[in-house]
Every structure is written in structure tokens, then in C-alpha cells.
Amino acid sequence: MSQKKDHWSVLRYLIYFSQVGFTVVTPPVLCCFGALWLRNRFGWGNGVVIFGILLGIAVAACGLRDFLRFTERKARESERKEKLP
């Protein structure tokens, strides 16, 4: 039973690792491309690109914060389960 549980925990950590990468990388990239599209489509200045980059970084930071809270909560729950007889 322990061996099977270890396989699932490794898979869970792999999923967590990929989720962190996706959460941190995707918002700045999408916001940057969206800002570039707005600049080219409507002729807005470079300020919109700077705003898009900053917005993407802020969204990535919020997503990372929420993910870290989630993992901390899961760690506390598993710790409680291990303490129970």
C-alpha cells in the first residue's frame, strides 16, 4: 500500500510543479501579446505594452499566491490525517 501511495504522491508533485509553471508563465505572455495586438490594431502607444506586462506580472503573482495557499492547506490536511490513529 505504501508503494502505491508513493507513486500517487510523485504524480501529485509533478502536477503541482507543472501548475506553478503554467500559472506563472501564461498571464504575462497573454497580457503582453494582447497589449501588442491593441497597440498594432488601434495605434496606441507603447504605454499599453508596459501596462500589459505589469498587469500580467500582477496576475501571475496573485495566481502564485493562491496556489501556495492551496498547497499549504493541503499539507496541513495531510498532516492532520497522519496524526490521527
Short mmCIF file of C-alpha atoms in Angstrom, two decimals:
data_model
loop_
_atom_site.label_atom_id
_atom_site.label_comp_id
_atom_site.label_asym_id
_atom_site.label_seq_id
_atom_site.Cartn_x
_atom_site.Cartn_y
_atom_site.Cartn_z
CA MET A 1 0.00 0.00 0.00
CA SER A 2 2.84 2.40 0.82
CA GLN A 3 4.48 1.89 -2.57
CA LYS A 4 1.23 2.72 -4.37
CA LYS A 5 0.77 5.81 -2.21
CA ASP A 6 4.31 6.94 -3.10
CA HIS A 7 3.53 6.72 -6.83
CA TRP A 8 0.49 8.92 -6.39
CA SER A 9 2.41 11.46 -4.33
CA VAL A 10 5.11 11.71 -7.00
CA LEU A 11 2.44 12.23 -9.64
CA ARG A 12 0.76 14.83 -7.46
CA TYR A 13 4.01 16.78 -7.05
CA LEU A 14 4.63 16.63 -10.79
CA ILE A 15 1.17 18.07 -11.37
CA TYR A 16 1.83 20.80 -8.80
CA PHE A 17 5.14 21.68 -10.46
CA SER A 18 3.56 21.98 -13.90
CA GLN A 19 0.66 24.01 -12.46
CA VAL A 20 3.06 26.52 -10.92
CA GLY A 21 4.85 26.91 -14.24
CA PHE A 22 1.59 27.38 -16.11
CA THR A 23 0.26 29.83 -13.52
CA VAL A 24 3.38 32.00 -13.56
CA VAL A 25 4.20 32.00 -17.29
CA THR A 26 0.82 32.20 -19.01
CA PRO A 27 -0.62 35.51 -17.70
CA PRO A 28 2.38 37.73 -18.60
CA VAL A 29 2.67 36.14 -22.04
CA LEU A 30 -1.03 36.53 -22.83
CA CYS A 31 -1.17 40.08 -21.49
CA CYS A 32 1.93 41.04 -23.46
CA PHE A 33 0.53 39.63 -26.70
CA GLY A 34 -2.82 41.28 -26.01
CA ALA A 35 -1.12 44.63 -25.42
CA LEU A 36 0.89 44.27 -28.62
CA TRP A 37 -2.29 43.48 -30.52
CA LEU A 38 -4.00 46.55 -29.05
CA ARG A 39 -1.02 48.73 -29.96
CA ASN A 40 -0.96 47.49 -33.54
CA ARG A 41 -4.73 47.38 -34.06
CA PHE A 42 -5.68 50.75 -32.59
CA GLY A 43 -2.38 52.61 -32.88
CA TRP A 44 -1.97 53.11 -29.16
CA GLY A 45 1.48 53.94 -27.81
CA ASN A 46 4.00 51.81 -26.01
CA GLY A 47 2.37 52.64 -22.68
CA VAL A 48 -0.24 49.97 -23.29
CA VAL A 49 2.52 47.38 -23.69
CA ILE A 50 4.12 48.39 -20.40
CA PHE A 51 0.70 48.27 -18.74
CA GLY A 52 0.07 44.82 -20.24
CA ILE A 53 3.36 43.48 -18.93
CA LEU A 54 2.72 44.88 -15.44
CA LEU A 55 -0.82 43.53 -15.46
CA GLY A 56 0.45 40.09 -16.48
CA ILE A 57 3.04 40.08 -13.70
CA ALA A 58 0.40 41.12 -11.15
CA VAL A 59 -2.00 38.38 -12.28
CA ALA A 60 0.82 35.81 -12.14
CA ALA A 61 1.72 36.90 -8.61
CA CYS A 62 -1.91 36.59 -7.48
CA GLY A 63 -2.18 33.15 -9.06
CA LEU A 64 1.04 32.01 -7.42
CA ARG A 65 -0.15 33.31 -4.04
CA ASP A 66 -3.43 31.42 -4.36
CA PHE A 67 -1.62 28.24 -5.40
CA LEU A 68 0.76 28.47 -2.44
CA ARG A 69 -2.20 28.90 -0.09
CA PHE A 70 -3.83 25.83 -1.63
CA THR A 71 -0.72 23.68 -1.20
CA GLU A 72 -0.25 24.88 2.37
CA ARG A 73 -3.85 23.94 3.17
CA LYS A 74 -3.39 20.50 1.58
CA ALA A 75 -0.18 19.97 3.57
CA ARG A 76 -1.98 20.80 6.83
CA GLU A 77 -4.82 18.42 5.96
CA SER A 78 -2.44 15.56 5.20
CA GLU A 79 -0.51 16.28 8.39
CA ARG A 80 -3.74 16.04 10.40
CA LYS A 81 -4.62 12.74 8.71
CA GLU A 82 -1.21 11.30 9.62
CA LYS A 83 -1.61 12.31 13.27
CA LEU A 84 -4.95 10.57 13.64
CA PRO A 85 -4.74 6.93 14.74
#
